Structures are given as C-alpha cells and as structure tokens.
Coordinates of C-alpha atoms and ligand atoms in Angstrom, one line a residue:
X1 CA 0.0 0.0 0.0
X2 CA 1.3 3.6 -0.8
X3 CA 1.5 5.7 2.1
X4 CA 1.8 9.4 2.9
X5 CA 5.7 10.2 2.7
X6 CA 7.0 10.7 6.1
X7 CA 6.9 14.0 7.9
X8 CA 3.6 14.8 6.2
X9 CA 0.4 14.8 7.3
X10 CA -3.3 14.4 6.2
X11 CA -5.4 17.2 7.5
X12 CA -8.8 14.8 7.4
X13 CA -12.4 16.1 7.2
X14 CA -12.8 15.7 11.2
X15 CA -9.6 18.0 11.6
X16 CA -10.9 20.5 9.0
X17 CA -13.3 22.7 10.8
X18 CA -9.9 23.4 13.4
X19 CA -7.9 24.6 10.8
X20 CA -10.6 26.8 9.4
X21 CA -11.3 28.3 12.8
X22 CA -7.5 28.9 13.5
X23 CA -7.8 30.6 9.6
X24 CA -10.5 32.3 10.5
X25 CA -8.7 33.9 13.8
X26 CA -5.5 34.8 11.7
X27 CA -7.3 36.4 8.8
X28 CA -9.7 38.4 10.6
X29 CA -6.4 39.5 13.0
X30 CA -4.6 40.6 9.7
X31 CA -6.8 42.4 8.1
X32 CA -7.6 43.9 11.4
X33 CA -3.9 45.1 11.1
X34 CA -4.6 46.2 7.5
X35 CA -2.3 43.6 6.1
X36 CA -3.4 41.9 2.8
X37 CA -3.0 38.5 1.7
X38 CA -0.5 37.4 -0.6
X39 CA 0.2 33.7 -2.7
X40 CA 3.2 32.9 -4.5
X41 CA 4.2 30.0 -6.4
X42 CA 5.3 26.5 -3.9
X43 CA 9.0 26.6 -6.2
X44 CA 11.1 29.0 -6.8
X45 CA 14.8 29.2 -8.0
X46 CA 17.2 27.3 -5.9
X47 CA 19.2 30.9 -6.1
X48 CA 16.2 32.6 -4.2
X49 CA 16.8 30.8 -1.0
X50 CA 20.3 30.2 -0.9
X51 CA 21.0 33.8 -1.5
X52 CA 18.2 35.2 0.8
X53 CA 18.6 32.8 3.6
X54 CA 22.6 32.4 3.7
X55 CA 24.4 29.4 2.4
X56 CA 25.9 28.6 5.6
X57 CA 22.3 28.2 7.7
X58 CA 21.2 25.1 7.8
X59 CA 18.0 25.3 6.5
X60 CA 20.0 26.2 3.2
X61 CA 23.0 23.3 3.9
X62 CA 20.9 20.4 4.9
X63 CA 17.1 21.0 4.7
X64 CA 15.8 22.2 1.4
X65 CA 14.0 19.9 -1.1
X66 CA 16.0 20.8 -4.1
X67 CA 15.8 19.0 -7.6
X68 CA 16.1 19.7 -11.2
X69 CA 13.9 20.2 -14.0
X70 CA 13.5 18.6 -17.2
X71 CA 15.4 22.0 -18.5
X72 CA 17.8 21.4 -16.1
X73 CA 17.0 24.3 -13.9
X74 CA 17.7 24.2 -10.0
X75 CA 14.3 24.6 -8.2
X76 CA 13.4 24.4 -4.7
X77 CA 10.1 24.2 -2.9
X78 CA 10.2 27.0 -0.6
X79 CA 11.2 26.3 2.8
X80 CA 10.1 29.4 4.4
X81 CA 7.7 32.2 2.3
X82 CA 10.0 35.9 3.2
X83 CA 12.5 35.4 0.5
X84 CA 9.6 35.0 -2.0
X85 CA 7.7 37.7 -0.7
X86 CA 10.7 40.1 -1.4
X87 CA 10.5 38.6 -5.0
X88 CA 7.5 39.0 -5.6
X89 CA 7.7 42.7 -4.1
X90 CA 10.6 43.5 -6.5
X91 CA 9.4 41.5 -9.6
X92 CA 6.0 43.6 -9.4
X93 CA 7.6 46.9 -8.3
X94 CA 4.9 47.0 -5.5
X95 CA 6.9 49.8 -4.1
X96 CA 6.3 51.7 -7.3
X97 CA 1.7 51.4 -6.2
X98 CA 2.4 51.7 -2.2
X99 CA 4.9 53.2 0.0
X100 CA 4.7 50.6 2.7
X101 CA 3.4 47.3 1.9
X102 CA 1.8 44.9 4.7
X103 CA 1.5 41.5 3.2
X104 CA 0.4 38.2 4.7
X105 CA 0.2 34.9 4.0
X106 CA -1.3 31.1 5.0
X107 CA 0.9 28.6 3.2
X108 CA 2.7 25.0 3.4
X109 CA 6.4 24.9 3.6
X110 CA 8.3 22.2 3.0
X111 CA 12.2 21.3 4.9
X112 CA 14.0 17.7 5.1
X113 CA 14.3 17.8 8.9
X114 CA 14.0 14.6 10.7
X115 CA 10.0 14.5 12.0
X116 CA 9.2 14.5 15.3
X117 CA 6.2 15.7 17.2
X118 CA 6.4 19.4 16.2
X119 CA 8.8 18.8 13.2
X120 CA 7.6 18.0 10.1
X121 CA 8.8 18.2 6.2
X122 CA 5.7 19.9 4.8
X123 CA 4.2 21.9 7.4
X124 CA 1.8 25.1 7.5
X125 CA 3.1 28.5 8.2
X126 CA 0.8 31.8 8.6
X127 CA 3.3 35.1 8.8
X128 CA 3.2 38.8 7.8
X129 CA 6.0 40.5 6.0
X130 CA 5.8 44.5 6.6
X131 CA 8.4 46.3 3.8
X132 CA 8.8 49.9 3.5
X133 CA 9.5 51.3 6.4
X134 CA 12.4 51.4 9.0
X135 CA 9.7 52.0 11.7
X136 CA 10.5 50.2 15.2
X137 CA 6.4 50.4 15.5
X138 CA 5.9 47.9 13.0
X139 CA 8.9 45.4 14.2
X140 CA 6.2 46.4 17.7
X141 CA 3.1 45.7 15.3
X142 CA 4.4 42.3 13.7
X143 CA 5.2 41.0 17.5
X144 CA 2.3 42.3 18.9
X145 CA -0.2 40.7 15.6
X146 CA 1.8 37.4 16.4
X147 CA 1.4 37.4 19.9
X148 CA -2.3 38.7 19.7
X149 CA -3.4 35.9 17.2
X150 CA -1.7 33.0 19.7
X151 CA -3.9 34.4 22.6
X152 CA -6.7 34.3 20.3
X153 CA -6.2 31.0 20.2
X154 CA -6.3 30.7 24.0
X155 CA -2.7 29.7 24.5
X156 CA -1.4 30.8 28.4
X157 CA 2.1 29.2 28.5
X158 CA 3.5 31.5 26.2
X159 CA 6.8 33.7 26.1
X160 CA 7.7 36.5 24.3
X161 CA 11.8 36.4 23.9
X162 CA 13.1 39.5 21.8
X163 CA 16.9 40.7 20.7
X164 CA 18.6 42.8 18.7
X165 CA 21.4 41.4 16.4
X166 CA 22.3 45.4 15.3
X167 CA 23.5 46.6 11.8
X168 CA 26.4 44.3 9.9
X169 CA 29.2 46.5 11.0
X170 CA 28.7 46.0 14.6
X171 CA 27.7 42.6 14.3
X172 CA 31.0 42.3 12.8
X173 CA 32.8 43.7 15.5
X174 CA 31.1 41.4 18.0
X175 CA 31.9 38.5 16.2
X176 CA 35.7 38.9 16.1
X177 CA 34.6 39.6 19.9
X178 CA 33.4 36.2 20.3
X179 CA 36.1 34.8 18.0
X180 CA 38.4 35.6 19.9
X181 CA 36.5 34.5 23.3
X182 CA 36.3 30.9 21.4
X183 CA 39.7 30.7 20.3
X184 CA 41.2 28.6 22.4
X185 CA 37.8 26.8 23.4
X186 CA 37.2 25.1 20.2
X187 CA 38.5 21.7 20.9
X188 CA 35.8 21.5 23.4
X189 CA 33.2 22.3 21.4
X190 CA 30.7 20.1 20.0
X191 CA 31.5 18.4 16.3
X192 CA 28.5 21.1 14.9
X193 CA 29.7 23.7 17.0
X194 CA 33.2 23.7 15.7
X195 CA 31.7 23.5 11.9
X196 CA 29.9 26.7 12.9
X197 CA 32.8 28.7 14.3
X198 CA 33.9 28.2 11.2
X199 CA 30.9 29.2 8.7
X200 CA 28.5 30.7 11.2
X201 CA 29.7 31.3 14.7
X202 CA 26.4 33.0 15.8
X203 CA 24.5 30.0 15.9
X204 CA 26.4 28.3 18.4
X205 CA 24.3 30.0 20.6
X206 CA 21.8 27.8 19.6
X207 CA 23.6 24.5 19.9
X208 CA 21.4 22.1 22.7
X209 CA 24.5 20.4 23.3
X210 CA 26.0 20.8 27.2
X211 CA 29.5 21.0 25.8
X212 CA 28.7 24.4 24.1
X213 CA 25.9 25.7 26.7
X214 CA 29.1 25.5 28.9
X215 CA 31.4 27.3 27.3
X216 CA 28.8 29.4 25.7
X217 CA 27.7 31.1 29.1
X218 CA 30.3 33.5 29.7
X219 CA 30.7 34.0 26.0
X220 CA 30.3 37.9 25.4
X221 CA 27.1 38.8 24.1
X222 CA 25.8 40.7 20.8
X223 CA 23.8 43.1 23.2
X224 CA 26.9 44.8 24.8
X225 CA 28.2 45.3 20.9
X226 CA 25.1 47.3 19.6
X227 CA 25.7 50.6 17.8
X228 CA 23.5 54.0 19.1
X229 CA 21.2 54.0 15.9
X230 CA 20.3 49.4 16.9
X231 CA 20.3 50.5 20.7
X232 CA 17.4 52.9 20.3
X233 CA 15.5 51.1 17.7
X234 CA 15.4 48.3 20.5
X235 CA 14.4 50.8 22.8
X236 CA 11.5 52.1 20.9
X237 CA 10.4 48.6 20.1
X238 CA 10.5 47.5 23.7
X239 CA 8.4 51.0 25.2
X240 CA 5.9 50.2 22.2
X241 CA 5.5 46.5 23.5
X242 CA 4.8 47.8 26.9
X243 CA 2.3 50.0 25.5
X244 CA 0.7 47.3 23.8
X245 CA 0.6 45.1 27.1
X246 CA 2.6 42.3 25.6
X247 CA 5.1 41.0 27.9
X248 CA 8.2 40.4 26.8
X249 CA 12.0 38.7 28.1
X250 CA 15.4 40.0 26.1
X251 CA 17.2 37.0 25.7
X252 CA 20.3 38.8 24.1
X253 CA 21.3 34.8 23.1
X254 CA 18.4 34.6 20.6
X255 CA 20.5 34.6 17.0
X256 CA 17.8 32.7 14.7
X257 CA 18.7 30.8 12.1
X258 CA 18.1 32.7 9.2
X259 CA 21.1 35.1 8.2
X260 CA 18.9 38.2 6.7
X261 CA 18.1 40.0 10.1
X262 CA 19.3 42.8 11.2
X263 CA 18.0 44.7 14.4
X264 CA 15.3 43.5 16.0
X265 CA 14.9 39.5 16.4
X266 CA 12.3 37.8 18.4
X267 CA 10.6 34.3 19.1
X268 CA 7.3 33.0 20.9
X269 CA 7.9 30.2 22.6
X270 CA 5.6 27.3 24.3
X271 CA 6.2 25.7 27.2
X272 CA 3.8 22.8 26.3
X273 CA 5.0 21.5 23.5
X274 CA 8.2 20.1 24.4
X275 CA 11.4 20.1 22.8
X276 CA 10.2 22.0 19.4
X277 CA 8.7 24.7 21.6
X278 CA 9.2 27.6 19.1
X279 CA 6.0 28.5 17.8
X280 CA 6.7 31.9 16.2
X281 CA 9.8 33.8 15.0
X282 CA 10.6 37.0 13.3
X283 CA 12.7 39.6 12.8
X284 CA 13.6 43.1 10.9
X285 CA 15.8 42.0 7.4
X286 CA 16.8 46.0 6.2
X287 CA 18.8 44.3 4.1
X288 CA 17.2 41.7 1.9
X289 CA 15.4 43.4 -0.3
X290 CA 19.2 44.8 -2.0
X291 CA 20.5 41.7 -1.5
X292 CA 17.6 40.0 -4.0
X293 CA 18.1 42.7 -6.3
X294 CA 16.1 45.6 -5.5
X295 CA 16.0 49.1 -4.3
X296 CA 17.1 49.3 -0.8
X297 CA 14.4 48.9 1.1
X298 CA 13.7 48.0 5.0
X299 CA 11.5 45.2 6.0
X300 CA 10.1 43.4 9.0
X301 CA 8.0 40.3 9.6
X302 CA 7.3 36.7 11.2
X303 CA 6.0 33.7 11.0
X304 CA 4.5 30.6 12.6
X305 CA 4.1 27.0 12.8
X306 CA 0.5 25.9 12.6
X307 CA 1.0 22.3 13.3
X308 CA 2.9 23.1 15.9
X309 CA 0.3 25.7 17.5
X310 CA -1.8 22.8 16.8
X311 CA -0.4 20.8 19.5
X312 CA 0.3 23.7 21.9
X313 CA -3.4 24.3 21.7
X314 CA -3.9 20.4 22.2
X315 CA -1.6 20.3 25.2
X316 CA -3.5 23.8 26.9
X317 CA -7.3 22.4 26.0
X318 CA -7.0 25.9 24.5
X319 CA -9.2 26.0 20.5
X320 CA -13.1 26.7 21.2
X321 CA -14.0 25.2 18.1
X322 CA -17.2 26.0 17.0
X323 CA -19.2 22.5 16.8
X324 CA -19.8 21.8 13.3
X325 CA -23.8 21.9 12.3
X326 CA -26.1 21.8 9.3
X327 CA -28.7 23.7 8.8
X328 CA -31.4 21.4 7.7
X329 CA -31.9 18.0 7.1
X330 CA -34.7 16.4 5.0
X331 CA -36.0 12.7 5.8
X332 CA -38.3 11.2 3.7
X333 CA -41.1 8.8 5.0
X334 CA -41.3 6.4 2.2
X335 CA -38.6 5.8 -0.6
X336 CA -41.0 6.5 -3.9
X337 CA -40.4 10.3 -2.6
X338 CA -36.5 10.1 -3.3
X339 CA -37.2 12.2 -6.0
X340 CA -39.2 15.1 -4.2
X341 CA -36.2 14.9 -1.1
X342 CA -33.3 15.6 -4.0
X343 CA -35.7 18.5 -5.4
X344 CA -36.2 19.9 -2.3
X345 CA -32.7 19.5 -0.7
X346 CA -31.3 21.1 -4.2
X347 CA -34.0 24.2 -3.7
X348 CA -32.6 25.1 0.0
X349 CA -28.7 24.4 -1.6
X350 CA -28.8 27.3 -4.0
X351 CA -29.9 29.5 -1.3
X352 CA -26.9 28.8 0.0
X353 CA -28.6 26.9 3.4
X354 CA -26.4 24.0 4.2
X355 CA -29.0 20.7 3.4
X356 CA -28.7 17.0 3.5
X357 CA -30.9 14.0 3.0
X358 CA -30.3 10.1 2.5
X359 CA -28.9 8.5 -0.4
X360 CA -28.7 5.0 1.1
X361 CA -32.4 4.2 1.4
X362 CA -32.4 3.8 5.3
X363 CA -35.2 3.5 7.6
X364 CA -36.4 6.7 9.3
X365 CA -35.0 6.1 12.3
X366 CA -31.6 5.5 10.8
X367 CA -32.4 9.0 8.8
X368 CA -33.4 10.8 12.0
X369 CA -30.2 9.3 13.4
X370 CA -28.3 10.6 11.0
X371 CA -30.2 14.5 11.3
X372 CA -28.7 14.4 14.9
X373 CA -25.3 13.5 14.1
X374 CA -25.0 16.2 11.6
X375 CA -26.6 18.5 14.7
X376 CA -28.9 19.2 12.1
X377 CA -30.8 22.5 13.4
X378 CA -34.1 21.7 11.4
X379 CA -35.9 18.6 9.9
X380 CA -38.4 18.8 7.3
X381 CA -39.9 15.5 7.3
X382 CA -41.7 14.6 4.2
X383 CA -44.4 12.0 3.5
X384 CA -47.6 10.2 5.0
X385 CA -50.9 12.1 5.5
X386 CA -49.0 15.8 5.6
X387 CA -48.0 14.9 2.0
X388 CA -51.5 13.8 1.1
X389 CA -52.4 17.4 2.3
X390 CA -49.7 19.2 0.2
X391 CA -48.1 19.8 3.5
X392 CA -44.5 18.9 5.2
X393 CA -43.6 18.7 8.9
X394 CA -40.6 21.2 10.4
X395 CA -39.2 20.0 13.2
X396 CA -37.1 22.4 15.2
X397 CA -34.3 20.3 16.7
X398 CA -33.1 23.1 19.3
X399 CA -36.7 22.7 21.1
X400 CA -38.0 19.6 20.0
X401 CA -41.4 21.5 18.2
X402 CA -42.9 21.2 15.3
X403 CA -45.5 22.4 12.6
X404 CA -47.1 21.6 9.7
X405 CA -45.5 24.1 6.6
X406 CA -47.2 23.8 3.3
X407 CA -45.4 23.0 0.6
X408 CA -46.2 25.7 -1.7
X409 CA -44.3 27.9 1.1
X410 CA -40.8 27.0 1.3
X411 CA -39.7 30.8 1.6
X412 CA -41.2 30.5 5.4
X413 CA -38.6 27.8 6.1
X414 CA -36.3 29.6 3.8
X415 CA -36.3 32.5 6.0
X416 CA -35.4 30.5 9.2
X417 CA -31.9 30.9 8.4
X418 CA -32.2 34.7 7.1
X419 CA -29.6 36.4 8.7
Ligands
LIG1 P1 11.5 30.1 11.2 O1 11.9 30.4 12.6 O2 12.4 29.2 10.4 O3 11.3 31.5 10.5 O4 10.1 29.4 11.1 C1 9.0 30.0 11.8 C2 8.1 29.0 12.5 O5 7.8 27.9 11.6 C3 8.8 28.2 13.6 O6 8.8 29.0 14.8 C4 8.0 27.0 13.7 O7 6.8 27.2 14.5 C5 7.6 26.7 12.3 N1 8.4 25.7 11.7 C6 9.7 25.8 11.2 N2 10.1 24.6 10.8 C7 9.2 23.7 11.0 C8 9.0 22.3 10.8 N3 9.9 21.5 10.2 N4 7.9 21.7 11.2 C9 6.9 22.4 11.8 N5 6.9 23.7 12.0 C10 8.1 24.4 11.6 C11 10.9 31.7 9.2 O8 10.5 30.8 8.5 C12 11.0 33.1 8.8 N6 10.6 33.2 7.4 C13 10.2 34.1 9.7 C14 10.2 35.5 9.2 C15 9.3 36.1 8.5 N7 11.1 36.4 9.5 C16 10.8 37.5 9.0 N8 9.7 37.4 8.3

C-alpha cells in the first residue's frame, strides 16, 4: 500500500473545521492590522533561498527539497515564504503602487528535517512580512499581531523572547569579539559547534548540546556590541511593546537561524510542547530586499508553525471550536419520494442553506439518526398524510417543536436561516 511520505500529514475532514477556525482567527487578526494577503508560487529558483537565507544556515545546507527540471533548472520548494515575498515585491515593483506594503500569507512549507512531534517536512506557516518602512512600531506591530493571534487562540504558557542582532558592521565587531572568546575553546566544542565557528559562529548560541551551553555562558554577548542607531531602535520597540501590554523577556542569546536579520529578532515560545517549543519567529531583514536585487528597502515580519500551535493548543485544552452543524436535514417517510427529497434538498442548496438528506435508502430512524449527528438545526420530514395534504412537517431540533408548513411555502422555512 502507498502511504503518505514521512513528515507529512493528512489534515482529514474531522480536523478541517480546526484549521478553518485557527484561519478564520488569523485572517480576521490581519486584516484587522490592514495587512493583505499574498500567494506565491510553492517553487522557486534554488538561487532565491540560498542567496536570501545564507548558504551557511542550515535550512540552506541540509534542509531544502531541491531537484532539477527537465530544462535542467535548480528549483526548490520553498522552505520558508520571506524570500519569496521580497521577490515578488521586487518583480511587481509593489513599491512603485504603495509606500509601505503589509502583506500576509497562510501557506505549506516544505524542509528535510527529521520528523518529530512538532517537526515536520511539509508543514503550514501563517506570517506577515511588513516592507517599507524602518519603523520600530511595526517590528512592535508584527510582535504584537503574532502574539495577539496566539492568545486568540487561548494559549497561556507562552513567552515573548526579543533581541537585537544590530546593523552588519557591529555585528561584525562582536563577532571577532566572540572569535576571539572561542579561540582557544574550540577543541571543546561540539562536532557542529566547531563547523559553525567556522561558517557561522552566531549560531552556536543555539547549539542544545551541554558541551557548548558550557562554554557558551560567559561568551560575550551581541547586546553589549550594539551601535546608538540598533540601541534605540530596540528601545522604541520594547516602550511600544509595553504599551501594547505584551510581555516580553530580552534573551540577548536569541540569534535565529536565518542570516537576513538585522535589528530587532524575536521568538514566541511554548512551554507545552516540548522540545520544538518555538511557535513563532521574526525579525527586521533591512537588508534583503538589496540583497535579492532591489532598491534598498527596509522590512520586517514573522511567521509561525501551525501544526505546531496545533499541538500547543492540544496540550493547553486551548481552541473553542465552534461544533460543526447543518442547517437542515430532510428525511423522507417512504422511498418513492426520493425524487421530491433531491428537489427539495437542491432548492434550499442554492440559497446557500447547508441541506442534507439520504442516499442510502435507510429506515427513518436510521435518517433521524443521522439528522442528529450532523446537529442538524431543522428537519423537514416529508411524507404520510401531511403529503396527502400538500403539506410537510418542520421539526425544530433546538426545542424539539414542530408544525405543519405547506409545501407551496418554502420561503417560510427559507427565512429561518435569514440572517
Ligand atoms: P522560522 O523560525 O524558520 O522563520 O520558522 C517560523 C516557524 O515555523 C517556527 O517557529 C515553527 O513554528 C515553524 N516551523 C519551522 N520549521 C518547522 C518544521 N519543520 N515543522 C513544523 N513547523 C516548523 C521563518 O521561516 C522566517 N521566514 C520568519 C520570518 C518572516 N522572519 C521575517 N519574516
């Protein structure tokens, strides 16, 4: 039997209408924010990524789904959706319609990570990319949208962490800093660890290993580095966040592990998930837009792991789903009025009323079985000596009455759901 490749996942009819809800929350949140939805194509160029999200990272190194095409062209289905958001802002000249554009997105993204609860290889990211502005109120708006949609979603153990990796120069500085602070440390460093003082000595900071923890906690931090201009950014970011009433912790070891930010960086962790606890991340990237061959231009965003949220809200007994219902549900008394059921049914469909009947001849207690586990607000029930009479019983289910409706007046039951 052919099965679903490993690290994916079937989102099934009975997981649907928790999706849609968690779509709902995050679109209505957005739009509330005056960002507007955009889609771009699952591939791209191979070039996009590696350029916008560093070579040396190891989303880039290890985790992309990279193949070619028959015209021998590198393609890659996009791990992550900012680098193709910039693209698409360049390739259109949206900055040519709109001084600062807010754009959002719902999408899969795909990575060769080994699965684990939280980790998978296509996964579902919602995030907002805000480019145009140097502002520190939007790097405030994109954390506070973030953290506003995962309280929406009823989620308590959460944690703002926030950081500022500064402008290239000073980063630069710091990291000869902490060169030099590692020097004669390597050899005690973890096999990965010791690649990355090489390649991408940052992101030893994010090394789980003990070996580096150890050695990493005196290490000198990016914080103490900052220039004046990064300094107050932060500043302005953090009063705005305290405006806002999001609570926040600086964790100046937070480096992500994407090598376009600059400034501001932040994450919003769970403390219900376990290991994969990250369930948001963003940052300021001033940079990328030159770097992918436009116009300088500053930009901000994040974005989020819905299957991981998923399980967050699982953990928390968070989601108030909205149980799923149909509006009205038509059993039929005897089977010669098949005919009449599929009329009717189809009538109260193109009003747009959601209607269902039988198609598998059951008894009427099997159909009135099946009314309730649809939670089927109405049943018209049609047949016997009401039919003789050109007449129809509606049975309310919420109170158990019913009447007699004749059938030359559907617009009475039509109007039931008005509104
Ligand atoms: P990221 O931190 O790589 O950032 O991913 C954001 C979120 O996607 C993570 O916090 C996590 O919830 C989810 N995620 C990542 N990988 C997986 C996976 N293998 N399985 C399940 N969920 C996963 C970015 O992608 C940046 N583009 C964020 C950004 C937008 N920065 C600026 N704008």
């Amino acid at each position: 039997m052919i099965k679903a490749i490993t690290g994916t996942k079937d989102i099934l009819p009975s997981d649907i209408s928790k999706w849609k809800f968690v779509e709902s929350i995050i679109d209505k949140t957005m739009q509330g924010f005056n960002y507007k939805e955009v889609r771009t194509p699952v591939f791209e160029e191979t070039a996009l990524f590696s350029r916008g999200i560093g070579e040396a990272t190891d989303i880039v190194s290890k985790e992309m789904y990279t193949f070619l095409d028959k015209g021998g062209t590198s393609l890659t289905l996009r791990p992550e959706m900012t680098a193709s958001v910039v693209r698409a802002f360049i390739e259109h000249s949206l900055a040519a319609k709109q001084n600062l554009n807010k754009l959002y997105y719902i999408a899969p993204m795909f990575r060769q990570e080994r699965p684990q609860a939280g980790r998978l290889r296509q996964f579902h990211q919602f995030g907002a990319e805000a480019i145009g502005s140097t502002s520190p109120a939007l790097d405030s708006e994109i954390i506070i949208m973030a953290y506003d949609i995962l309280k929406s979603f009823g989620l308590k153990n959460i944690l703002v962490k926030i950081n500022s990796l500064g402008v290239p120069e000073s980063r630069e500085n710091y990291k000869a800093k902490l060169r030099e602070y590692l020097q004669g440390k390597v050899a005690g460093l973890s096999e990965d660890s010791r690649k990355r003082f090489e390649t991408n000595i940052l992101r030893i900071f994010d090394s789980k290993e003990e070996c580096d923890q150890k050695i990493m906690q005196d290490a000198p931090l990016l914080i103490d580095y900052l220039d004046e201009e990064s300094l107050k950014h932060f500043e302005s970011v953090k009063a705005l966040l305290k405006q806002a009433g999001v609570p926040f912790e600086i964790d100046p070891k937070l480096v992500r592990g994407l090598d376009y930010y600059t400034k501001t960086t932040f994450e919003i962790v769970s403390g219900s998930v376990g290991s994969q606890s990250a369930l948001c991340g963003g940052g300021r990237y001033d940079l990328l837009v030159e770097q992918l061959g436009g116009k300088p231009t500053p930009g901000v965003g994040f974005a989020a792991g819905i299957e991981r949220i998923l399980l967050a809200c699982e953990n928390e007994n968070s989601l108030n789903i909205p149980v799923e219902s149909i509006d009205l549900y038509i059993v039929r008394l005897d089977n010669g009025l098949q005919p009449n059921v599929f009329d009717l049914g189809l009538h109260f469909r193109r009003k747009g009323i959601t209607s269902e009947f039988d198609y598998l001849e059951r008894s009427v207690k099997a159909q009135m079985r099946e009314a309730n586990k649809l939670n089927a607000r109405y049943v018209i029930i049609l047949g016997g000596e009401e039919y003789q009479k050109g007449e129809l019983v509606l049975k309310n289910m919420l109170d158990g009455t019913q009447e007699n409706v004749s059938l030359d007046n559907m617009e009475y039951i039509a109007n039931k759901f008005a509104g």
